[in-house]
Amino acid sequence: MIVTRLRQIGLLLIAMAIGAIAFIQMFERTTESWPASYTMLLCIPAVLYLVLWGLTVKFQPYASQSIMPCVLLLTAIGVTMIARIDQSMTTQVGQRQLMWLCIALVLSGLIIVFLKDYRVLRRFSYVSMVVGLVLLLSPMLPVLGQEVNGARIWVKIPGLGQFQPGEFAKLFLAFFFAAYLFDHRDQLAVGGKKILGLQLPRIKDLGPIIVVWVASMGVLIMQHDLGTSLMFFAMFVAMLYAATGRKSWIVIGLIAFAVGAVLAASVFSHVGQRVDAWLHPFSNEQYNKPYGGSWQLVTGIFGLASGGMVGTGLGQGHPSLTTFANSDFIYTALGEELGLTGVLAILMLYLIIIASGFIAAMKIKDGFGKLLASGLVFTMAFQVFTVVGGVTLVIPLTGLTLPYMAAGGSSLIANYILAALLIVISDAANQPEPELTSESFQYEALAVLRDKELEERARATEPIARPRTVSAASANSYDVPDLSDDIIDRTHQASENTSSLQAIVDTTRHAPGANDFEAEARTTPTGMLPTLPSTPPNPPANTHRSTRKHHGPRHGGARA
């Protein structure tokens, strides 16, 4: 265990060292000095990361330890590039990003400490739905909602600034989708007609996907936000496929998305402009458009291409030439100064986080945990794909931000909460199986068997109602079975059950920690178990360590 902990803290320290070297190299090349304002701003997140690691080891000891070092390295690279762009544009976005990082780490630590059982989120499924929809539609409020660059996705709170509520809405909607699909997975998995070798769902089961499709189209219509509506719909379709295992849901989702995309491109001008800029980015007409053209996209592509294989080096490129290089186009800025090798390494870090989340989803036996982990991981993977695909001309631009790297407090905090939830779920998935010789397991087994014995005895002694007007001879003439043999058989089964229970007690006497049960068994008549109450009492006080260690969804037990 000590070697494992040393390896885990070693990964975290290596990530910190890479981030520190990147900061030092960048400032030496841009300002030839170390700015004093960044000294404290970098030390506080480093200490908070170490505290977060200690809290994870104490409260989530079996959690995946590869998630947090990858998140730290991605954040360090992103903040370094944001600070580098600040040097060219004389802004202070990097310092604000470090402040948001501190808040995100504190919230992640609170989740790791207090969310000991993620299944409690299932109790608030409809509350999560209401909160998610309120956050998703809050930018439409007349006073709080703010429209930036044609998209109404911001909420401005006086004195606190503005934030993007859609980033938090995806978490609450993931909670609701996981609980809803877990409760209705049997109905949704029932197949209908089979067309072209594909088992389609029943017509009455298409209601959920129609509702979500209409809601996503509503977000697109009211807020002019293609990225959020696309992510919202794709997350539900992916979780629906994970719950039912039917490929027909994916086909229906793709068809519905294609129909919605064609309608949106033909009806809404901003969606059509993005599609035209994607199809003809290098045409003079699209490049010279004053609004909605391809100038930003082409500039980012040329910056990405100028990086080559190894890049120009931190501080030696011109990433600030691209508009929104520290947020929407931070991937192209990193490609210019880190090259193809650097951006592939960044994608590898994302792949490690996504793989860790899917491994936890496959290991855990709780259906709600599987759906929740799958939904959260797919949301992150889909967001990375849409951002990278948008700036590399694979798909049209969607306006989403790159998790952990792009400037913005809303995205950073929401994705850190997502990582903390994955850590909690992975802890439940990696917990070892319970030891059959532990005192608590023996105590619980004896309590369950005692309840079964009492139930069998109650069945054996139930009075059997016979018709008063029917005699034994007439009963035989009507082929009424004689129930006296059944009473003898039930009594015999109860006695056999009692004998088997006594054999279990004799076996556990020789197991470690069985003295307490043996002392109580001596005071009872032969062949009888110690009298237990109808509700099993709490386990002995000296078994607290074992019960804390082995409870969890891994073996189906419920946490207190």
Coordinates of C-alpha atoms in Angstrom, one line a residue:
M1 CA 0.0 0.0 0.0
I2 CA 2.9 2.4 0.8
V3 CA 4.4 1.8 -2.7
T4 CA 1.0 2.5 -4.3
R5 CA 0.6 5.8 -2.4
L6 CA 4.1 6.8 -3.3
R7 CA 3.5 6.1 -7.0
Q8 CA 0.2 8.2 -6.8
I9 CA 1.8 11.2 -5.1
G10 CA 4.7 10.8 -7.6
L11 CA 2.3 11.3 -10.5
L12 CA 0.9 14.4 -9.0
L13 CA 4.3 15.9 -8.3
I14 CA 5.5 15.1 -11.9
A15 CA 2.4 17.0 -13.2
M16 CA 3.2 19.9 -10.9
A17 CA 6.8 20.0 -12.1
I18 CA 5.8 20.0 -15.8
G19 CA 3.5 22.9 -15.1
A20 CA 6.1 24.9 -13.2
I21 CA 8.7 24.3 -15.9
A22 CA 6.2 25.5 -18.6
F23 CA 5.5 28.7 -16.6
I24 CA 9.1 29.5 -16.1
Q25 CA 10.1 28.9 -19.7
M26 CA 7.1 31.0 -21.0
F27 CA 7.8 34.0 -18.8
E28 CA 11.6 33.9 -19.5
R29 CA 10.9 34.0 -23.3
T30 CA 8.2 36.7 -23.1
T31 CA 9.2 39.1 -20.2
E32 CA 12.7 37.7 -19.3
S33 CA 11.7 37.8 -15.7
W34 CA 9.3 36.1 -13.3
P35 CA 6.3 38.3 -12.4
A36 CA 5.8 38.5 -8.6
S37 CA 2.0 38.5 -9.0
Y38 CA 2.0 34.9 -10.1
T39 CA 4.0 33.6 -7.2
M40 CA 1.2 33.4 -4.7
L41 CA -1.4 32.6 -7.3
L42 CA 0.5 29.5 -8.3
C43 CA 1.5 28.4 -4.7
I44 CA -2.1 28.3 -3.5
P45 CA -3.4 25.9 -6.1
A46 CA -0.4 23.7 -5.6
V47 CA -1.1 23.4 -1.9
L48 CA -4.8 22.8 -2.6
Y49 CA -3.9 20.0 -5.0
L50 CA -1.9 18.3 -2.3
V51 CA -4.7 18.7 0.2
L52 CA -7.1 17.3 -2.4
W53 CA -4.9 14.3 -2.9
G54 CA -4.8 13.7 0.9
L55 CA -8.5 13.9 1.2
T56 CA -8.9 11.5 -1.7
V57 CA -6.6 9.0 0.0
K58 CA -8.5 9.3 3.3
F59 CA -12.1 9.4 2.2
Q60 CA -11.9 7.7 -1.2
P61 CA -9.0 5.2 -0.8
Y62 CA -9.9 3.0 -3.7
A63 CA -10.6 5.8 -6.2
S64 CA -8.7 6.0 -9.5
Q65 CA -5.5 8.0 -8.9
S66 CA -4.9 8.7 -12.6
I67 CA -7.7 11.2 -13.0
M68 CA -6.5 14.0 -10.9
P69 CA -2.8 14.2 -12.2
C70 CA -4.2 14.3 -15.8
V71 CA -6.6 17.1 -14.8
L72 CA -3.8 19.0 -13.1
L73 CA -1.5 18.8 -16.1
L74 CA -4.3 19.9 -18.5
T75 CA -5.1 22.8 -16.3
A76 CA -1.5 23.8 -15.9
I77 CA -1.0 23.8 -19.7
G78 CA -4.1 25.8 -20.3
V79 CA -3.3 28.4 -17.7
T80 CA 0.2 28.7 -19.1
M81 CA -1.2 29.5 -22.6
I82 CA -3.7 31.9 -21.2
A83 CA -1.0 33.8 -19.3
R84 CA 1.1 33.7 -22.5
I85 CA -1.7 35.4 -24.5
D86 CA -2.1 37.9 -21.7
Q87 CA 1.5 39.0 -22.4
S88 CA 0.6 39.9 -26.0
M89 CA -2.8 41.5 -25.3
T90 CA -2.0 43.2 -21.9
T91 CA -4.9 41.4 -20.1
Q92 CA -5.1 39.5 -16.8
V93 CA -7.3 36.6 -17.7
G94 CA -4.7 34.1 -16.5
Q95 CA -4.8 35.5 -12.9
R96 CA -8.6 35.3 -12.8
Q97 CA -8.3 31.7 -14.1
L98 CA -6.1 30.8 -11.2
M99 CA -8.6 32.2 -8.8
W100 CA -11.4 30.2 -10.4
L101 CA -9.1 27.2 -10.1
C102 CA -8.9 27.6 -6.3
I103 CA -12.7 27.7 -6.0
A104 CA -12.9 24.6 -8.2
L105 CA -10.5 22.7 -6.0
V106 CA -12.3 23.6 -2.8
L107 CA -15.6 22.5 -4.2
S108 CA -14.0 19.2 -5.4
G109 CA -12.6 18.6 -2.0
L110 CA -16.1 19.1 -0.4
I111 CA -17.6 16.6 -2.8
I112 CA -14.9 14.0 -2.1
V113 CA -15.3 14.4 1.7
F114 CA -19.1 14.6 2.1
L115 CA -20.4 12.6 -0.9
K116 CA -19.6 9.2 0.5
D117 CA -22.3 7.4 -1.4
Y118 CA -23.1 8.8 -4.9
R119 CA -26.4 6.9 -4.9
V120 CA -28.0 9.6 -2.8
L121 CA -28.2 11.6 -6.0
R122 CA -30.9 9.2 -7.2
R123 CA -33.3 10.3 -4.5
F124 CA -33.3 13.8 -6.0
S125 CA -33.8 12.9 -9.6
Y126 CA -36.8 15.2 -10.3
V127 CA -35.3 18.0 -8.3
S128 CA -32.2 17.7 -10.5
M129 CA -34.4 17.9 -13.5
V130 CA -36.0 21.1 -12.3
V131 CA -32.7 22.7 -11.3
G132 CA -31.1 21.7 -14.7
L133 CA -34.0 23.1 -16.7
V134 CA -34.0 26.3 -14.6
L135 CA -30.2 26.7 -15.2
L136 CA -30.6 25.9 -18.9
L137 CA -33.4 28.5 -19.4
S138 CA -32.1 31.2 -17.0
P139 CA -30.3 33.2 -19.8
M140 CA -33.7 34.0 -21.2
L141 CA -34.6 36.1 -18.2
P142 CA -35.0 39.7 -19.2
V143 CA -32.7 41.3 -16.6
L144 CA -30.2 38.6 -15.8
G145 CA -29.7 37.1 -19.2
Q146 CA -26.9 38.5 -21.4
E147 CA -26.3 38.0 -25.1
V148 CA -22.6 37.8 -26.2
N149 CA -21.6 37.3 -29.8
G150 CA -25.1 36.4 -30.9
A151 CA -25.7 33.7 -28.3
R152 CA -27.8 34.3 -25.2
I153 CA -26.0 31.8 -22.9
W154 CA -24.8 34.1 -20.1
V155 CA -26.3 35.2 -16.8
K156 CA -25.0 38.3 -15.1
I157 CA -25.2 38.7 -11.3
P158 CA -24.6 42.2 -10.0
G159 CA -21.4 42.3 -8.0
L160 CA -20.3 38.7 -9.0
G161 CA -19.9 39.0 -12.7
Q162 CA -21.3 36.7 -15.3
F163 CA -21.3 32.9 -15.7
Q164 CA -22.6 30.3 -18.1
P165 CA -25.3 28.2 -16.4
G166 CA -25.4 25.6 -19.2
E167 CA -22.1 24.2 -17.9
F168 CA -23.8 23.3 -14.5
A169 CA -27.1 22.3 -16.2
K170 CA -25.4 19.4 -17.9
L171 CA -24.5 17.9 -14.5
F172 CA -28.0 18.1 -13.0
L173 CA -29.5 16.8 -16.2
A174 CA -27.0 13.9 -16.1
F175 CA -28.3 13.0 -12.6
F176 CA -31.9 13.0 -13.8
F177 CA -31.2 11.1 -17.0
A178 CA -29.3 8.4 -15.1
A179 CA -32.1 8.0 -12.5
Y180 CA -34.9 8.0 -15.1
L181 CA -33.3 5.6 -17.5
F182 CA -32.4 3.2 -14.6
D183 CA -36.0 3.1 -13.5
H184 CA -37.5 2.7 -17.0
R185 CA -34.7 0.7 -18.8
D186 CA -36.9 -2.4 -19.1
Q187 CA -39.7 -0.6 -20.9
L188 CA -37.2 1.2 -23.2
A189 CA -35.4 -2.1 -24.0
V190 CA -38.5 -3.8 -25.3
G191 CA -38.2 -4.1 -29.1
G192 CA -40.9 -3.4 -31.7
K193 CA -40.9 -4.1 -35.4
K194 CA -37.7 -5.2 -37.1
I195 CA -36.8 -3.2 -40.2
L196 CA -33.6 -3.9 -42.3
G197 CA -32.2 -6.1 -39.5
L198 CA -32.6 -3.4 -36.9
Q199 CA -34.9 -3.9 -33.9
L200 CA -36.8 -0.6 -33.5
P201 CA -38.4 0.4 -30.2
R202 CA -42.1 0.6 -29.8
I203 CA -43.9 3.8 -30.8
K204 CA -45.1 4.5 -27.2
D205 CA -41.5 4.3 -26.0
L206 CA -40.3 7.1 -28.3
G207 CA -41.7 9.7 -25.9
P208 CA -38.5 10.5 -23.9
I209 CA -36.3 11.0 -27.0
I210 CA -39.0 13.2 -28.6
V211 CA -39.2 15.3 -25.5
V212 CA -35.5 15.8 -25.2
W213 CA -35.2 16.5 -29.0
V214 CA -37.9 19.2 -28.6
A215 CA -36.1 20.7 -25.6
S216 CA -32.8 20.8 -27.4
M217 CA -34.3 22.5 -30.4
G218 CA -35.9 25.0 -28.0
V219 CA -32.5 25.8 -26.6
L220 CA -31.2 26.3 -30.1
I221 CA -34.2 28.5 -31.1
M222 CA -34.3 30.7 -28.0
Q223 CA -30.6 31.0 -27.1
H224 CA -29.0 30.6 -30.5
D225 CA -26.6 28.1 -28.9
L226 CA -25.8 25.2 -31.2
G227 CA -23.2 23.6 -28.9
T228 CA -25.3 23.3 -25.7
S229 CA -28.3 22.0 -27.6
L230 CA -26.2 19.4 -29.4
M231 CA -24.4 18.3 -26.2
F232 CA -27.7 18.1 -24.3
F233 CA -29.3 15.8 -26.9
A234 CA -26.2 13.7 -27.5
M235 CA -25.7 13.0 -23.8
F236 CA -29.3 11.6 -23.5
V237 CA -29.0 9.4 -26.6
A238 CA -25.6 8.0 -25.3
M239 CA -27.1 7.2 -21.9
L240 CA -30.2 5.7 -23.5
Y241 CA -27.9 3.3 -25.5
A242 CA -26.0 2.5 -22.3
A243 CA -29.2 1.7 -20.4
T244 CA -30.8 -0.5 -23.1
G245 CA -28.0 -1.7 -25.3
R246 CA -30.1 -1.2 -28.4
K247 CA -28.4 0.3 -31.5
S248 CA -31.7 1.4 -32.8
W249 CA -31.7 4.3 -30.3
I250 CA -28.4 5.6 -31.8
V251 CA -29.9 5.4 -35.3
I252 CA -33.0 7.2 -34.3
G253 CA -30.9 9.8 -32.5
L254 CA -28.7 10.4 -35.5
I255 CA -31.7 10.8 -37.8
A256 CA -33.4 13.2 -35.3
F257 CA -30.2 15.2 -35.1
A258 CA -29.8 15.4 -38.9
V259 CA -33.4 16.6 -39.3
G260 CA -32.9 19.2 -36.6
A261 CA -29.6 20.3 -38.1
V262 CA -31.1 20.8 -41.6
L263 CA -34.0 22.7 -40.1
A264 CA -31.8 24.9 -38.0
A265 CA -29.4 25.6 -40.9
S266 CA -32.3 26.7 -43.1
V267 CA -34.3 28.7 -40.5
F268 CA -31.7 30.3 -38.3
S269 CA -29.1 32.5 -39.9
H270 CA -26.3 32.0 -37.4
V271 CA -26.4 28.3 -37.8
G272 CA -26.4 28.6 -41.6
Q273 CA -23.4 30.9 -41.4
R274 CA -21.4 28.4 -39.4
V275 CA -22.3 25.7 -41.9
D276 CA -21.3 27.8 -44.9
A277 CA -18.0 28.8 -43.2
W278 CA -17.3 25.1 -42.6
L279 CA -18.1 24.1 -46.1
H280 CA -16.2 27.0 -47.9
P281 CA -13.7 28.4 -45.4
F282 CA -11.1 29.6 -47.9
S283 CA -13.5 31.4 -50.3
N284 CA -13.2 35.2 -50.5
E285 CA -16.9 35.6 -49.8
Q286 CA -16.8 33.7 -46.5
Y287 CA -13.4 35.0 -45.4
N288 CA -14.3 38.7 -45.9
K289 CA -17.7 38.5 -44.2
P290 CA -17.9 41.2 -41.5
Y291 CA -19.9 38.9 -39.2
G292 CA -20.3 35.1 -39.3
G293 CA -17.5 34.5 -41.8
S294 CA -14.6 32.1 -41.8
W295 CA -11.8 34.6 -40.9
Q296 CA -11.4 33.3 -37.3
L297 CA -11.5 29.7 -38.4
V298 CA -8.9 30.2 -41.2
T299 CA -6.6 32.2 -38.9
G300 CA -6.7 29.4 -36.3
I301 CA -6.0 26.8 -39.0
F302 CA -2.9 28.7 -40.3
G303 CA -1.7 29.1 -36.7
L304 CA -2.1 25.4 -36.1
A305 CA -0.3 24.6 -39.3
S306 CA 2.6 26.9 -38.5
G307 CA 3.4 24.9 -35.4
G308 CA 4.7 21.9 -37.5
M309 CA 5.7 18.8 -35.6
V310 CA 7.3 20.2 -32.5
G311 CA 5.9 23.8 -32.5
T312 CA 7.6 27.2 -32.3
G313 CA 8.1 26.9 -28.5
L314 CA 6.3 28.5 -25.6
G315 CA 6.4 32.3 -26.0
Q316 CA 7.7 32.3 -29.5
G317 CA 4.5 32.1 -31.6
H318 CA 1.7 34.5 -32.4
P319 CA -1.4 32.9 -30.9
S320 CA -3.0 36.2 -30.1
L321 CA -3.7 36.9 -33.8
T322 CA -6.7 34.5 -33.6
T323 CA -9.8 35.9 -32.0
F324 CA -10.7 34.2 -28.7
A325 CA -7.5 32.3 -28.7
N326 CA -7.6 31.8 -24.9
S327 CA -11.1 30.2 -24.9
D328 CA -12.7 28.9 -28.1
F329 CA -9.5 28.5 -30.1
I330 CA -7.0 27.6 -27.3
Y331 CA -6.4 24.3 -29.1
T332 CA -5.0 26.0 -32.1
A333 CA -2.9 28.3 -29.9
L334 CA -1.4 25.3 -28.2
G335 CA -0.8 23.6 -31.6
E336 CA 1.1 26.6 -32.8
E337 CA 3.6 26.7 -29.9
L338 CA 3.6 23.0 -28.9
G339 CA 3.2 21.5 -32.4
L340 CA 1.5 18.3 -33.4
T341 CA 3.4 16.4 -30.7
G342 CA 2.0 18.6 -28.0
V343 CA -1.6 18.5 -29.1
L344 CA -1.5 14.7 -29.4
A345 CA -0.1 14.5 -25.9
I346 CA -3.0 16.7 -24.7
L347 CA -5.5 14.4 -26.4
M348 CA -3.8 11.4 -24.7
L349 CA -4.4 13.0 -21.3
Y350 CA -8.1 13.4 -22.2
L351 CA -8.1 9.8 -23.3
I352 CA -6.7 8.6 -20.0
I353 CA -9.5 10.5 -18.0
I354 CA -12.2 9.1 -20.3
A355 CA -10.8 5.6 -20.1
S356 CA -10.7 5.7 -16.3
G357 CA -14.3 6.8 -16.2
F358 CA -15.5 4.0 -18.5
I359 CA -13.5 1.5 -16.6
A360 CA -15.2 2.6 -13.4
A361 CA -18.6 2.3 -15.2
M362 CA -17.8 -1.2 -16.3
K363 CA -16.6 -2.4 -12.9
I364 CA -19.4 -1.0 -10.8
K365 CA -22.4 -3.3 -10.3
D366 CA -25.0 -0.6 -9.5
G367 CA -27.0 0.3 -12.6
F368 CA -27.5 4.0 -11.6
G369 CA -23.7 4.3 -11.1
K370 CA -23.0 2.8 -14.5
L371 CA -25.4 5.2 -16.3
L372 CA -24.1 8.2 -14.3
A373 CA -20.4 7.5 -14.9
S374 CA -21.1 6.8 -18.6
G375 CA -23.1 10.0 -19.0
L376 CA -20.5 12.2 -17.3
V377 CA -17.6 10.7 -19.3
F378 CA -19.4 10.8 -22.6
T379 CA -20.2 14.5 -22.0
M380 CA -16.6 15.3 -21.5
A381 CA -15.5 13.2 -24.5
F382 CA -18.2 14.8 -26.7
Q383 CA -17.2 18.3 -25.6
V384 CA -13.5 17.6 -26.5
F385 CA -14.5 16.1 -29.9
T386 CA -16.7 19.1 -30.9
V387 CA -14.1 21.7 -29.9
V388 CA -11.2 19.9 -31.6
G389 CA -13.3 18.9 -34.6
G390 CA -14.6 22.4 -35.0
V391 CA -11.2 24.1 -35.2
T392 CA -9.8 21.5 -37.5
L393 CA -12.8 21.6 -40.0
V394 CA -14.1 18.1 -39.1
I395 CA -17.5 19.6 -38.1
P396 CA -18.9 23.1 -37.9
L397 CA -18.0 25.3 -34.9
T398 CA -20.3 24.8 -32.0
G399 CA -19.1 27.4 -29.5
L400 CA -18.2 24.9 -26.7
T401 CA -15.1 25.2 -24.6
L402 CA -12.2 22.8 -24.1
P403 CA -12.6 21.2 -20.6
Y404 CA -9.9 22.2 -18.0
M405 CA -8.0 24.4 -20.5
A406 CA -10.1 27.2 -21.9
A407 CA -10.6 30.4 -20.1
G408 CA -13.8 30.7 -18.1
G409 CA -14.7 30.1 -14.5
S410 CA -18.1 28.3 -15.3
S411 CA -16.5 25.6 -17.5
L412 CA -13.6 25.1 -15.1
I413 CA -15.7 24.7 -12.0
A414 CA -18.3 22.5 -13.7
N415 CA -15.6 20.1 -15.1
Y416 CA -13.8 19.9 -11.8
I417 CA -17.0 18.9 -10.2
L418 CA -17.4 16.3 -12.9
A419 CA -13.9 14.9 -12.2
A420 CA -14.7 14.7 -8.4
L421 CA -17.9 12.7 -9.2
L422 CA -15.9 10.3 -11.3
I423 CA -13.4 9.9 -8.4
V424 CA -16.3 9.0 -6.0
I425 CA -17.8 6.5 -8.4
S426 CA -14.4 4.9 -9.1
D427 CA -13.9 4.4 -5.4
A428 CA -17.1 2.5 -5.2
A429 CA -16.2 0.5 -8.3
N430 CA -12.7 -0.5 -7.0
Q431 CA -13.6 -1.6 -3.5
P432 CA -12.6 -5.2 -2.8
E433 CA -15.0 -8.0 -2.2
P434 CA -15.9 -8.6 1.5
E435 CA -14.1 -11.3 3.5
L436 CA -16.4 -14.2 4.4
T437 CA -14.7 -14.8 7.7
S438 CA -15.2 -11.2 9.1
E439 CA -17.4 -10.9 12.2
S440 CA -19.8 -8.4 10.6
F441 CA -20.5 -10.7 7.6
Q442 CA -21.1 -13.7 9.9
Y443 CA -23.4 -11.6 12.1
E444 CA -25.4 -10.4 9.1
A445 CA -25.6 -13.9 7.6
L446 CA -26.9 -15.3 10.9
A447 CA -29.5 -12.6 11.2
V448 CA -30.8 -13.2 7.7
L449 CA -31.0 -17.0 8.2
R450 CA -32.8 -16.5 11.5
D451 CA -35.5 -14.4 9.8
K452 CA -35.9 -17.1 7.2
E453 CA -36.2 -19.8 9.9
L454 CA -39.0 -17.8 11.7
E455 CA -40.8 -17.3 8.4
E456 CA -40.7 -21.1 7.7
R457 CA -42.0 -21.9 11.2
A458 CA -44.8 -19.4 10.7
R459 CA -45.8 -21.1 7.5
A460 CA -45.7 -24.6 9.0
T461 CA -48.0 -23.6 11.9
E462 CA -50.6 -21.7 9.8
P463 CA -54.2 -23.0 10.4
I464 CA -55.6 -24.6 7.2
A465 CA -59.3 -23.7 6.6
R466 CA -61.4 -26.7 5.6
P467 CA -65.0 -26.6 4.4
R468 CA -67.3 -27.6 7.3
T469 CA -69.8 -29.5 5.1
V470 CA -67.2 -31.6 3.3
S471 CA -66.3 -34.9 4.9
A472 CA -63.1 -36.9 4.3
A473 CA -64.9 -39.4 2.1
S474 CA -66.6 -36.7 0.0
A475 CA -63.3 -34.9 -0.2
N476 CA -61.6 -37.9 -1.8
S477 CA -64.5 -38.2 -4.2
Y478 CA -63.9 -34.6 -5.4
D479 CA -60.1 -35.2 -5.7
V480 CA -59.3 -32.7 -2.9
P481 CA -55.7 -33.3 -1.9
D482 CA -54.9 -34.3 1.6
L483 CA -52.9 -31.4 3.2
S484 CA -51.8 -33.3 6.3
D485 CA -48.7 -34.5 4.4
D486 CA -47.9 -30.9 3.5
I487 CA -47.9 -29.9 7.2
I488 CA -45.5 -32.7 8.0
D489 CA -43.3 -31.7 5.1
R490 CA -43.2 -28.1 6.1
T491 CA -42.4 -29.0 9.7
H492 CA -39.7 -31.3 8.5
Q493 CA -38.2 -28.6 6.3
A494 CA -38.2 -26.2 9.2
S495 CA -36.3 -28.7 11.4
E496 CA -33.8 -29.3 8.6
N497 CA -33.3 -25.6 8.2
T498 CA -32.7 -25.4 12.0
S499 CA -30.1 -28.2 11.7
S500 CA -28.3 -26.4 8.9
L501 CA -28.2 -23.2 10.8
Q502 CA -26.7 -25.0 13.8
A503 CA -24.0 -26.4 11.5
I504 CA -23.2 -22.9 10.3
V505 CA -22.9 -21.7 13.8
D506 CA -20.6 -24.6 14.6
T507 CA -18.5 -23.8 11.6
T508 CA -18.1 -20.1 12.5
R509 CA -17.0 -20.9 16.1
H510 CA -13.6 -21.8 14.7
A511 CA -13.4 -18.6 12.6
P512 CA -11.6 -15.5 13.8
G513 CA -13.8 -13.4 16.0
A514 CA -16.5 -16.0 16.6
N515 CA -16.2 -16.1 20.4
D516 CA -19.0 -13.6 20.8
F517 CA -21.5 -15.8 19.0
E518 CA -20.3 -19.0 20.7
A519 CA -20.8 -17.4 24.2
E520 CA -24.4 -16.6 23.3
A521 CA -25.0 -20.0 21.8
R522 CA -24.1 -21.8 25.0
T523 CA -27.0 -20.1 26.8
T524 CA -29.6 -21.4 24.3
P525 CA -31.2 -24.9 24.1
T526 CA -29.7 -27.4 21.8
G527 CA -30.6 -27.0 18.2
M528 CA -31.7 -23.5 18.6
L529 CA -30.0 -20.3 17.4
P530 CA -29.5 -17.3 19.7
T531 CA -32.6 -15.3 19.8
L532 CA -32.3 -12.2 17.6
P533 CA -34.8 -9.4 17.4
S534 CA -37.0 -9.0 14.3
T535 CA -34.7 -6.1 13.1
P536 CA -31.0 -7.0 13.1
P537 CA -29.1 -4.8 15.6
N538 CA -26.0 -2.9 14.8
P539 CA -22.8 -5.0 14.4
P540 CA -20.4 -5.2 17.3
A541 CA -18.3 -2.1 18.1
N542 CA -15.0 -3.7 17.2
T543 CA -16.1 -4.4 13.6
H544 CA -16.3 -0.7 12.7
R545 CA -13.1 -0.9 10.6
S546 CA -14.2 -3.8 8.6
T547 CA -17.6 -2.5 7.8
R548 CA -16.2 0.9 6.7
K549 CA -13.8 -0.9 4.5
H550 CA -16.0 -3.3 2.6
H551 CA -19.4 -1.6 2.2
G552 CA -20.4 -0.2 -1.2
P553 CA -22.0 -1.0 -4.5
R554 CA -19.2 -3.5 -5.3
H555 CA -21.0 -6.3 -3.5
G556 CA -24.5 -4.8 -3.6
G557 CA -24.5 -3.5 0.0
A558 CA -26.1 -0.2 0.9
R559 CA -24.2 2.5 2.7
A560 CA -25.5 4.0 5.9

